[in-house]
Amino acid sequence: MKVKYEDKEEMMDILKDQTVRDLKKLLQNFCGLPSNKIKIFEYKPDYNQLDQLRSNIRSLHSYRWTEMDEIHIYPTETY
């Protein structure tokens, strides 16, 4: 899955059996932000839609991502 933060972009293997909290911990190395300062959004290009992943305890498989979907990271202060 493509992950974006500011001008950085990387393809990552995201395990869908983890929670949003687990994903934040994984992404903190990529973006350089502590996990409690990260807001994660899913981008669905089919719908041109950006939605925040709000529940830290929700499993990622429940989002039903496709190959084309992306993860966008924002610091908590900016969004």
PDB file of C-alpha atoms in Angstrom:
ATOM      1  CA  MET A   1       0.000   0.000   0.000  1.00  0.00           C
ATOM      2  CA  LYS A   2       1.267   3.478  -0.795  1.00  0.00           C
ATOM      3  CA  VAL A   3       2.004   5.634   2.272  1.00  0.00           C
ATOM      4  CA  LYS A   4       2.458   9.420   2.000  1.00  0.00           C
ATOM      5  CA  TYR A   5       3.745  12.020   4.434  1.00  0.00           C
ATOM      6  CA  GLU A   6       4.590  15.537   3.245  1.00  0.00           C
ATOM      7  CA  ASP A   7       6.970  14.995   0.295  1.00  0.00           C
ATOM      8  CA  LYS A   8       7.778  11.370   1.200  1.00  0.00           C
ATOM      9  CA  GLU A   9       6.088   8.431  -0.455  1.00  0.00           C
ATOM     10  CA  GLU A  10       6.756   4.723  -0.017  1.00  0.00           C
ATOM     11  CA  MET A  11       5.154   1.384  -0.812  1.00  0.00           C
ATOM     12  CA  MET A  12       4.689  -0.648   2.390  1.00  0.00           C
ATOM     13  CA  ASP A  13       3.307  -4.048   3.266  1.00  0.00           C
ATOM     14  CA  ILE A  14       0.550  -3.355   5.775  1.00  0.00           C
ATOM     15  CA  LEU A  15      -0.728  -6.305   7.786  1.00  0.00           C
ATOM     16  CA  LYS A  16      -4.485  -6.058   7.912  1.00  0.00           C
ATOM     17  CA  ASP A  17      -4.830  -8.065  11.129  1.00  0.00           C
ATOM     18  CA  GLN A  18      -3.390  -5.212  13.193  1.00  0.00           C
ATOM     19  CA  THR A  19      -5.190  -2.230  14.707  1.00  0.00           C
ATOM     20  CA  VAL A  20      -4.960   1.447  13.817  1.00  0.00           C
ATOM     21  CA  ARG A  21      -2.829   1.922  16.972  1.00  0.00           C
ATOM     22  CA  ASP A  22      -0.383  -0.745  15.727  1.00  0.00           C
ATOM     23  CA  LEU A  23      -0.237   0.962  12.340  1.00  0.00           C
ATOM     24  CA  LYS A  24       0.581   4.312  13.975  1.00  0.00           C
ATOM     25  CA  LYS A  25       3.491   2.687  15.805  1.00  0.00           C
ATOM     26  CA  LEU A  26       4.756   1.251  12.523  1.00  0.00           C
ATOM     27  CA  LEU A  27       4.417   4.569  10.692  1.00  0.00           C
ATOM     28  CA  GLN A  28       6.212   6.684  13.291  1.00  0.00           C
ATOM     29  CA  ASN A  29       9.577   5.539  11.898  1.00  0.00           C
ATOM     30  CA  PHE A  30       8.526   6.553   8.381  1.00  0.00           C
ATOM     31  CA  CYS A  31       7.302  10.045   9.249  1.00  0.00           C
ATOM     32  CA  GLY A  32       9.445  10.828  12.311  1.00  0.00           C
ATOM     33  CA  LEU A  33       6.458  11.713  14.491  1.00  0.00           C
ATOM     34  CA  PRO A  34       5.489  10.004  17.753  1.00  0.00           C
ATOM     35  CA  SER A  35       2.448   7.761  17.325  1.00  0.00           C
ATOM     36  CA  ASN A  36       0.269  10.021  19.502  1.00  0.00           C
ATOM     37  CA  LYS A  37       0.924  12.954  17.117  1.00  0.00           C
ATOM     38  CA  ILE A  38      -0.079  11.082  13.964  1.00  0.00           C
ATOM     39  CA  LYS A  39      -3.420  11.328  12.201  1.00  0.00           C
ATOM     40  CA  ILE A  40      -3.950   8.692   9.553  1.00  0.00           C
ATOM     41  CA  PHE A  41      -6.269   9.118   6.603  1.00  0.00           C
ATOM     42  CA  GLU A  42      -7.245   6.600   3.973  1.00  0.00           C
ATOM     43  CA  TYR A  43      -7.457   7.896   0.433  1.00  0.00           C
ATOM     44  CA  LYS A  44      -9.713   6.070  -1.977  1.00  0.00           C
ATOM     45  CA  PRO A  45      -8.950   7.281  -5.514  1.00  0.00           C
ATOM     46  CA  ASP A  46     -12.087   5.642  -6.910  1.00  0.00           C
ATOM     47  CA  TYR A  47     -14.134   8.107  -4.857  1.00  0.00           C
ATOM     48  CA  ASN A  48     -11.521  10.891  -4.561  1.00  0.00           C
ATOM     49  CA  GLN A  49     -12.197  10.682  -0.843  1.00  0.00           C
ATOM     50  CA  LEU A  50      -9.968  11.193   2.223  1.00  0.00           C
ATOM     51  CA  ASP A  51     -11.305   9.748   5.515  1.00  0.00           C
ATOM     52  CA  GLN A  52      -9.635   9.754   8.912  1.00  0.00           C
ATOM     53  CA  LEU A  53      -9.015   6.488  10.762  1.00  0.00           C
ATOM     54  CA  ARG A  54     -10.377   7.603  14.126  1.00  0.00           C
ATOM     55  CA  SER A  55     -10.629   4.500  16.287  1.00  0.00           C
ATOM     56  CA  ASN A  56      -7.256   3.249  17.535  1.00  0.00           C
ATOM     57  CA  ILE A  57      -8.715  -0.154  18.385  1.00  0.00           C
ATOM     58  CA  ARG A  58     -10.370  -0.849  15.024  1.00  0.00           C
ATOM     59  CA  SER A  59      -8.813  -3.617  12.932  1.00  0.00           C
ATOM     60  CA  LEU A  60      -7.422  -2.585   9.574  1.00  0.00           C
ATOM     61  CA  HIS A  61      -9.199  -5.407   7.711  1.00  0.00           C
ATOM     62  CA  SER A  62     -12.519  -3.697   8.473  1.00  0.00           C
ATOM     63  CA  TYR A  63     -11.564  -0.817   6.151  1.00  0.00           C
ATOM     64  CA  ARG A  64     -11.589  -3.136   3.120  1.00  0.00           C
ATOM     65  CA  TRP A  65      -8.697  -1.461   1.354  1.00  0.00           C
ATOM     66  CA  THR A  66      -7.883  -2.198  -2.254  1.00  0.00           C
ATOM     67  CA  GLU A  67      -4.549  -2.072  -4.085  1.00  0.00           C
ATOM     68  CA  MET A  68      -5.192   1.471  -5.271  1.00  0.00           C
ATOM     69  CA  ASP A  69      -5.965   2.943  -1.826  1.00  0.00           C
ATOM     70  CA  GLU A  70      -3.365   5.041  -0.027  1.00  0.00           C
ATOM     71  CA  ILE A  71      -2.521   6.037   3.524  1.00  0.00           C
ATOM     72  CA  HIS A  72      -1.874   9.734   4.143  1.00  0.00           C
ATOM     73  CA  ILE A  73      -0.220  10.874   7.372  1.00  0.00           C
ATOM     74  CA  TYR A  74      -0.674  14.309   8.941  1.00  0.00           C
ATOM     75  CA  PRO A  75       0.632  15.725  12.234  1.00  0.00           C
ATOM     76  CA  THR A  76      -2.190  16.289  14.731  1.00  0.00           C
ATOM     77  CA  GLU A  77      -1.661  20.076  14.718  1.00  0.00           C
ATOM     78  CA  THR A  78      -2.345  20.524  10.985  1.00  0.00           C
ATOM     79  CA  TYR A  79      -5.623  18.721  10.383  1.00  0.00           C
TER      80      TYR A  79
END
